[in-house]
Short mmCIF file of C-alpha atoms and ligand atoms in Angstrom, two decimals:
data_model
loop_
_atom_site.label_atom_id
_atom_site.label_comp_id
_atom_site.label_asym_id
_atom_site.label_seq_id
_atom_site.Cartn_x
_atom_site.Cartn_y
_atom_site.Cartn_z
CA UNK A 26 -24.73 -36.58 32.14
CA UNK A 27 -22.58 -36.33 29.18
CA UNK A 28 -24.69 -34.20 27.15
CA UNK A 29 -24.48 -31.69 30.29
CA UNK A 30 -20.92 -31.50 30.56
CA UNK A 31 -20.69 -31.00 26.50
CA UNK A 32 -23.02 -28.15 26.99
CA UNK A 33 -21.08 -26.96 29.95
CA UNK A 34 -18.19 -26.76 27.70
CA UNK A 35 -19.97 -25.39 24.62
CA UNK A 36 -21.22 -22.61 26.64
CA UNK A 37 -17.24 -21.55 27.98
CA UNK A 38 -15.83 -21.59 24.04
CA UNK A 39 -19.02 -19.45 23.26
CA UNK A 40 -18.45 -17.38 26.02
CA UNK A 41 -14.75 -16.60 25.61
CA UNK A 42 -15.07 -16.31 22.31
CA UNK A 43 -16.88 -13.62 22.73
CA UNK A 44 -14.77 -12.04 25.00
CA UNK A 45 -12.07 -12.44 22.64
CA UNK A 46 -14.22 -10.52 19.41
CA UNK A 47 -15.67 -8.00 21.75
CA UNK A 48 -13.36 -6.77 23.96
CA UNK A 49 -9.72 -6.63 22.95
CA UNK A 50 -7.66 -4.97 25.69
CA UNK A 51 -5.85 -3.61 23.15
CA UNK A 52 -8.33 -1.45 20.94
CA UNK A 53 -7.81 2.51 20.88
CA UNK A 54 -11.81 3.37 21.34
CA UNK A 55 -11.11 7.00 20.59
CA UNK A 56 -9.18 5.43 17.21
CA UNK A 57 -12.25 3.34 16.94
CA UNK A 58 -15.66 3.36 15.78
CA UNK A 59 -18.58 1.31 15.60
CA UNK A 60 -22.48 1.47 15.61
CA UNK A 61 -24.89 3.80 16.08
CA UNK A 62 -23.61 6.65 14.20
CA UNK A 63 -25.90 9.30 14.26
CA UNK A 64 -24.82 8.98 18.49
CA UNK A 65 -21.75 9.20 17.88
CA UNK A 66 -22.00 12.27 15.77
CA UNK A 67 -24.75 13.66 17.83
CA UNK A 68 -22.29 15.02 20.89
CA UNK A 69 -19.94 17.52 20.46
CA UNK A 70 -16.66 16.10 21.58
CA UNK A 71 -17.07 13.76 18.95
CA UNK A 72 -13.79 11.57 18.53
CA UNK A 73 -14.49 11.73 14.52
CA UNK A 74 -15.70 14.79 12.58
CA UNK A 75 -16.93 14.60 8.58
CA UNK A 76 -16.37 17.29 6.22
CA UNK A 77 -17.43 17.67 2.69
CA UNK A 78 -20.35 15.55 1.01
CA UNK A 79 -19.87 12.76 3.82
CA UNK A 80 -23.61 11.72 5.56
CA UNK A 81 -23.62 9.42 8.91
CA UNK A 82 -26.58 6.92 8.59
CA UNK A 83 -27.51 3.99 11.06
CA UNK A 84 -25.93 1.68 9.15
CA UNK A 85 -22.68 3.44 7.33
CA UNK A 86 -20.42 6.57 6.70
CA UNK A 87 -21.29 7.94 3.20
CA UNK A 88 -17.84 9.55 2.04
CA UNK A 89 -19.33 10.17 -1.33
CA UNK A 90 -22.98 8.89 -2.93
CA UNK A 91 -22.93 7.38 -6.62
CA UNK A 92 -23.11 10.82 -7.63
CA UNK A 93 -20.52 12.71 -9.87
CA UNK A 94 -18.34 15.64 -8.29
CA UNK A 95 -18.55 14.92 -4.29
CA UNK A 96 -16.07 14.47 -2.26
CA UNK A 97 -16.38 13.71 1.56
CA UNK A 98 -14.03 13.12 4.32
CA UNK A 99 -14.23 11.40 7.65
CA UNK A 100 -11.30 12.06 10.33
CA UNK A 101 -10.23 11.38 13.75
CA UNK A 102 -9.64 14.22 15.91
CA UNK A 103 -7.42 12.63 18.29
CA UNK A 104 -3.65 12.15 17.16
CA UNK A 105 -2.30 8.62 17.40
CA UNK A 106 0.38 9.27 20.63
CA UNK A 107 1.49 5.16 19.99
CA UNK A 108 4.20 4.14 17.53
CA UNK A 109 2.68 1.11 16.70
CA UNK A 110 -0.63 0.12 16.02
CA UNK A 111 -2.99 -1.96 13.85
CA UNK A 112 -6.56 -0.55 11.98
CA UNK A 113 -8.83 -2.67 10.86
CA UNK A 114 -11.19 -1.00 8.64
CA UNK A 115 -14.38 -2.41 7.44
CA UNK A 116 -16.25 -1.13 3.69
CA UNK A 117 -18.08 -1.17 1.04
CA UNK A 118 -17.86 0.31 -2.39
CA UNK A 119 -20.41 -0.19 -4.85
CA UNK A 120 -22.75 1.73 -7.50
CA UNK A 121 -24.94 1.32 -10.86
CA UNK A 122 -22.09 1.53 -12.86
CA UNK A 123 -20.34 -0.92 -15.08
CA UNK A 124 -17.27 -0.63 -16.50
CA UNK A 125 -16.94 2.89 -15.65
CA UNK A 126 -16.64 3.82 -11.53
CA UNK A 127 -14.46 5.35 -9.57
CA UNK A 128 -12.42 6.58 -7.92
CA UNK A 129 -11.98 4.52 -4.84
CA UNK A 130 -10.95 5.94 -1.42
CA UNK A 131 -7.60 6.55 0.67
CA UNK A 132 -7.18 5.48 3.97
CA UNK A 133 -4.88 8.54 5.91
CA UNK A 134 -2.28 8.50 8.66
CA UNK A 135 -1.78 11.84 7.95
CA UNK A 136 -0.24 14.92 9.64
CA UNK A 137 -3.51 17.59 8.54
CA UNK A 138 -6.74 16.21 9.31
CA UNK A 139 -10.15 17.90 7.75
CA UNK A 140 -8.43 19.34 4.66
CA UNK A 141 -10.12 18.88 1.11
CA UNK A 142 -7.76 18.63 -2.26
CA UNK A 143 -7.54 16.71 -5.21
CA UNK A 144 -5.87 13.35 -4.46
CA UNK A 145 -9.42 11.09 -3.79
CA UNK A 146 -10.64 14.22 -1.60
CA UNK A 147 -7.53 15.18 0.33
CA UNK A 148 -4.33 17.39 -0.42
CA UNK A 149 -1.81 16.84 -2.29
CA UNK A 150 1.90 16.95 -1.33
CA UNK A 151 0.52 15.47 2.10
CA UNK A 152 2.65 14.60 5.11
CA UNK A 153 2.25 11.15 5.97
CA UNK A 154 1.01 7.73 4.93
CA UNK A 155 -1.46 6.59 2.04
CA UNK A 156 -3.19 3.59 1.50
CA UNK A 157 -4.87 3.89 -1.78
CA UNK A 158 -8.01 1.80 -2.49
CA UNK A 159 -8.08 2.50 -6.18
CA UNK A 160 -10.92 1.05 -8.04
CA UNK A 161 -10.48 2.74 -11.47
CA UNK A 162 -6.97 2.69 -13.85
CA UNK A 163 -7.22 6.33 -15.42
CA UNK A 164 -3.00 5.45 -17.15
CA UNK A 165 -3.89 4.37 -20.67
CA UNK A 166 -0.33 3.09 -21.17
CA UNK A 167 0.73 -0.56 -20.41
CA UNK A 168 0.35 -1.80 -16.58
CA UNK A 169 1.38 -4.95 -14.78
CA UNK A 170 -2.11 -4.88 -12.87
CA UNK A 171 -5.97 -4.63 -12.44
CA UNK A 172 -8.08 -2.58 -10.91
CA UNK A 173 -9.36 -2.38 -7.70
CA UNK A 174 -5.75 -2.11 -7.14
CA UNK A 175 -4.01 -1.14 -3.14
CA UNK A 176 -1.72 0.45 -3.21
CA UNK A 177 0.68 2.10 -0.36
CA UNK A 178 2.99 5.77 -0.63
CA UNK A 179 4.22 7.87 1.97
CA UNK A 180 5.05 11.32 1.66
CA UNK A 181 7.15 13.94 3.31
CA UNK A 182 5.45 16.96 1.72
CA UNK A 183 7.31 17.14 -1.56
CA UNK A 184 5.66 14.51 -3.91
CA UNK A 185 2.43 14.92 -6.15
CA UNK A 186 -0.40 12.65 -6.90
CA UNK A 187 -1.22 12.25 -10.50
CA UNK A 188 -4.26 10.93 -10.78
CA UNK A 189 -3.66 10.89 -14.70
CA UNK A 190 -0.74 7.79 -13.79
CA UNK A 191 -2.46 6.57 -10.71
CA UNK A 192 -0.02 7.58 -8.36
CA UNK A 193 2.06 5.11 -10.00
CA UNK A 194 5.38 7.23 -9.55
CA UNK A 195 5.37 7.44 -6.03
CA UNK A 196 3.39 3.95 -5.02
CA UNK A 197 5.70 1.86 -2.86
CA UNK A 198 4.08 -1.39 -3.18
CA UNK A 199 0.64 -2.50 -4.21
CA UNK A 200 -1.55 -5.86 -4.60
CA UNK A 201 -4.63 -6.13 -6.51
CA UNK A 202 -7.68 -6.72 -5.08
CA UNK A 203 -11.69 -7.35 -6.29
CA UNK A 204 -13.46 -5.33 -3.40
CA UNK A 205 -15.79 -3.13 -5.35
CA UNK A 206 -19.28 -4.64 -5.88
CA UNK A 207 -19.60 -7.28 -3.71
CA UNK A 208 -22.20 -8.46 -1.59
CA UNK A 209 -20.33 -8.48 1.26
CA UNK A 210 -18.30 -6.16 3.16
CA UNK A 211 -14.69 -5.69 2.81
CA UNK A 212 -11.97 -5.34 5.72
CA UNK A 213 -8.53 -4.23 5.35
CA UNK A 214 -5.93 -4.39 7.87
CA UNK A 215 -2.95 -2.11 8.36
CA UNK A 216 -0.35 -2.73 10.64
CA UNK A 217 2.56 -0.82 11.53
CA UNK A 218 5.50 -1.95 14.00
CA UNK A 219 8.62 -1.63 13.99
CA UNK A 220 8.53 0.48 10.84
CA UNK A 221 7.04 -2.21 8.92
CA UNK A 222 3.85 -1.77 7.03
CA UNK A 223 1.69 -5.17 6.48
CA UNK A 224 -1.57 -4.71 4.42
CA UNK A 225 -3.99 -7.38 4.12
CA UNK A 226 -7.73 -8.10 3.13
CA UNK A 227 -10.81 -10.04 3.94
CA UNK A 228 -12.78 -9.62 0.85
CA UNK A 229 -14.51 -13.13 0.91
CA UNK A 230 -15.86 -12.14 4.62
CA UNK A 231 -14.96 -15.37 5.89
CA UNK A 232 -12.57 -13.86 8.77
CA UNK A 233 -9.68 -15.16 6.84
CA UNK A 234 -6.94 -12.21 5.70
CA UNK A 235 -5.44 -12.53 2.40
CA UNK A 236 -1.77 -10.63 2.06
CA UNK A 237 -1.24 -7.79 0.20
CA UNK A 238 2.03 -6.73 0.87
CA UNK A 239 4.86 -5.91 3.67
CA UNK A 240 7.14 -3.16 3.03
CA UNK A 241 10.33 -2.38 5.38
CA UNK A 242 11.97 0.60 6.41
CA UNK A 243 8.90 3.02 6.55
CA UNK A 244 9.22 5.71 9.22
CA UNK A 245 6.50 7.66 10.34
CA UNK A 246 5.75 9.83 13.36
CA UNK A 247 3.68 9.74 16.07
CA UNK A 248 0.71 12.28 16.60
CA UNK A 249 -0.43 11.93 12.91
CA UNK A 250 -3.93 11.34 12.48
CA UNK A 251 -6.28 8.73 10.76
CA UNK A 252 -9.01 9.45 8.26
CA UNK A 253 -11.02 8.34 5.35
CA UNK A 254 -11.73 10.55 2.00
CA UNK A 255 -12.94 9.55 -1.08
CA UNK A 256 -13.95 11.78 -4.58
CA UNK A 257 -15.95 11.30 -7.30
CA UNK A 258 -15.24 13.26 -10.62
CA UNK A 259 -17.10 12.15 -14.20
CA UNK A 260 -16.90 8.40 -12.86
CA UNK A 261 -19.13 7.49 -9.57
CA UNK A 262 -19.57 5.21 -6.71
CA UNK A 263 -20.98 4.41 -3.11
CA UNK A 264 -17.34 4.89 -1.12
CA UNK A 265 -18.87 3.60 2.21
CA UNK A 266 -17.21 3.23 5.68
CA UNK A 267 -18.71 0.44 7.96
CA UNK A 268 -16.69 0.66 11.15
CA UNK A 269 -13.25 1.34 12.45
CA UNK A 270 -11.22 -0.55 14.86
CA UNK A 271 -7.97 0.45 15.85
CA UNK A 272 -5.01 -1.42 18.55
CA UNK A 273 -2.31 -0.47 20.06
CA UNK A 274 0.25 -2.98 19.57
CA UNK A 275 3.17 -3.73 22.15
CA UNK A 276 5.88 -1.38 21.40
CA UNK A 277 9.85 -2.13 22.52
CA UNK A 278 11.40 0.26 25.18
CA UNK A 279 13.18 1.91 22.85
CA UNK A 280 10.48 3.03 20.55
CA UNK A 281 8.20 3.75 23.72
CA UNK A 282 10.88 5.98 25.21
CA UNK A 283 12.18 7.78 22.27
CA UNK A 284 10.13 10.79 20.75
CA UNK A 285 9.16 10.08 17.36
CA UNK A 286 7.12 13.34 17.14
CA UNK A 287 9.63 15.24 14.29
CA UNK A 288 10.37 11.70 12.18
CA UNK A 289 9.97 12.97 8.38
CA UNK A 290 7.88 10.33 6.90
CA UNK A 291 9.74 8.33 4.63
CA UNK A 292 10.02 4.69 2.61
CA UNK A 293 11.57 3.13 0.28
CA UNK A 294 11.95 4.24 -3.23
CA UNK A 295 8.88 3.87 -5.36
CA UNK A 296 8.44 0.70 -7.31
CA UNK A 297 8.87 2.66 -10.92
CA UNK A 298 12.24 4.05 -9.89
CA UNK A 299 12.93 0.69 -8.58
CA UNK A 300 12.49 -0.67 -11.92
CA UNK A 301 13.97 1.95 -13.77
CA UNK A 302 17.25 1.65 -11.27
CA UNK A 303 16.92 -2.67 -12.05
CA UNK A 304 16.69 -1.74 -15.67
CA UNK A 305 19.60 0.72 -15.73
CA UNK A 306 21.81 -1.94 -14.24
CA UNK A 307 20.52 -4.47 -16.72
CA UNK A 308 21.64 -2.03 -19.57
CA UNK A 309 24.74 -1.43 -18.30
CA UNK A 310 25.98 -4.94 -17.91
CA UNK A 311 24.55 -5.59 -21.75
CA UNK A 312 26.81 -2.44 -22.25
CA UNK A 313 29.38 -4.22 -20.65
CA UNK A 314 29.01 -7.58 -22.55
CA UNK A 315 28.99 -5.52 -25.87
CA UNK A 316 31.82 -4.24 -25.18
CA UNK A 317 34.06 -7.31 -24.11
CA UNK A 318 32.44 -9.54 -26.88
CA UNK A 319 33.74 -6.49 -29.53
CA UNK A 320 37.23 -6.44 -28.28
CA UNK A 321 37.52 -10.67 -28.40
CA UNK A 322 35.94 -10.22 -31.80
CA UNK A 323 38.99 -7.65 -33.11
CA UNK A 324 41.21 -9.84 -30.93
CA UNK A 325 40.65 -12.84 -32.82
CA UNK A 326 40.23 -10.96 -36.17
CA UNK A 327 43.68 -9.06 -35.90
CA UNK A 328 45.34 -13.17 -34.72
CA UNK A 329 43.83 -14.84 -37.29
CA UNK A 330 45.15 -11.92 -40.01
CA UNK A 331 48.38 -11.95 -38.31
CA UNK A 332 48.63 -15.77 -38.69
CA UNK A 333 47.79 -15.58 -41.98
CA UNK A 334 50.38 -12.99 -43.68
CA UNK A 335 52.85 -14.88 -41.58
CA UNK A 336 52.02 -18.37 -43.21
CA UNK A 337 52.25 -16.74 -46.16
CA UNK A 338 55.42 -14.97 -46.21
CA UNK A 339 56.91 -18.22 -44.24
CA UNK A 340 55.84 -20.33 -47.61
CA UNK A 341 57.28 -17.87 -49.94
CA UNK A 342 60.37 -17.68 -47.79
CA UNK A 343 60.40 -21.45 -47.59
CA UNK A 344 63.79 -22.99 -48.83
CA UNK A 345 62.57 -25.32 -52.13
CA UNK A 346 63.84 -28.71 -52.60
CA UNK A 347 62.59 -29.48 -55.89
CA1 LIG B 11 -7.28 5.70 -10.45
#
């Protein structure tokens, strides 16, 4: 008797736990994709197209092989028509070599979809939102963090990539992370409401997310579109997507009403210029110090001469009585 109603109960947590993985009311199945590939990419009025060196097999999206010089691309050709939303991408990136791999991929929200260029397969001076999945440090000079390293910028069109610094310039925020060469796959969330940007990753595969960062004030418009690129130059690697799922979160009336079409993407200043604005106001207080230590210095100086030629002529003017 008991063991029946244990199972009975067993049986609804499997059940709605199920429910709960496999169908979220919430999930964008145009912004979405899962298994079997070559189906997907079979019809015509595919919701995702692949340009460059990218292959679709059973199992994955090849953005680039472990091959120098490819570069592939994978985009949605549906614009996202909701302000706020959450992917959830799932990856892998791997190859034979050690030490030296690269580059990593980007994950787009992006205003030009199926466009090749130079920044990890896409153009530069884009419109729109970058997350960066960096896997290789090309700056020689001195850096506050390893590789794999995420990293987040958004662009309005008028800054550049250099791959030479790693985007560091223009990266808003960033959090290292160890997702090449593992065993497992990788999933990174991105979620975007109420023009906040929250990154975070399961690299362990344990359905546990680990922060990466939260950034404020980020304003992008709707009818952008999402996509994957990745490049390979001297350095190599597998840049592999696994699936994509992507929900539409609960916006507020005002964001659902207004028309957030025209928005110019923009964020907060990049952490570099953020430092260079906290060191500038560092120097100018020490500045500041310097200067109101050297004036007590003379102050005291020109006191303690004055009190001394006036002892001194005092003495000499001092009536004797001997
Ligand atoms: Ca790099």
């Amino acid at each position: 008797m008991y063991v029946n109603v244990i199972i009975f109960f067993l049986v609804i947590l499997v059940v709605n736990h199920t429910y709960e993985a496999d169908s979220n009311p919430f999930e964008v199945r145009e912004h979405s994709l899962t298994r079997p590939y070559p189906t997907v990419f079979s019809t015509s009025n595919s919701y995702w197209r692949l340009t460059g060196s990218t292959i679709a097999t059973d199992r994955y999206i090849r953005l680039t092989s472990d091959a120098q010089s490819k570069a592939g691309g994978l985009w949605s050709s549906i614009p996202v028509n909701y302000p706020d939303w959450e992917i959830h991408v799932q990856f892998r990136v791997f190859g034979e070599g050690v030490g030296y791999f690269g580059d990593g991929f980007v994950i787009w929200y992006a205003r030009d979809p199926n466009v090749d260029g130079p920044v990890f397969g896409y153009k530069d001076y884009f419109h729109g939102l970058a997350i960066v999945m960096d896997t290789y440090g090309n700056y020689v000079g001195p850096r506050e963090h390893v590789y794999p390293y995420i990293s987040a910028i958004v662009n309005n069109g008028s800054l550049h990539y250099d791959h030479d610094r790693d985007g560091i310039d223009i990266n808003i925020s960033g959090c290292e992370s160890s997702f090449r060469g593992l065993t497992t796959d990788t999933v990174v969330a991105i979620r975007y409401e109420n023009n906040r940007l929250t990154v975070s990753t399961d690299t362990e595969g344990t359905n546990t997310w680990t922060p990466c960062f939260t950034i404020n004030k980020i304003h992008l418009p709707t009818n952008y579109y999402f996509g994957f690129t990745a490049a390979t130059g001297q350095l190599s690697d597998n840049h592999d997507i696994i699936s994509v799922r992507t929900y539409r979160l609960d916006s507020n009336e005002q964001r659902q009403e207004e028309n957030r079409n025209h928005i110019v993407p923009s964020g907060p200043i990049p952490m570099v210029s953020q430092a260079n604005v906290t060191m500038s106001q560092i120097t100018s207080w020490s500045a500041l110090k310097i200067f109101f230590y050297t004036i007590l210095m003379i102050l005291i100086c020109i006191t303690g001469l004055a009190s001394f030629f006036y002892m001194k002529h005092y003495r000499y003017r001092k009536p004797r009585f001997y």
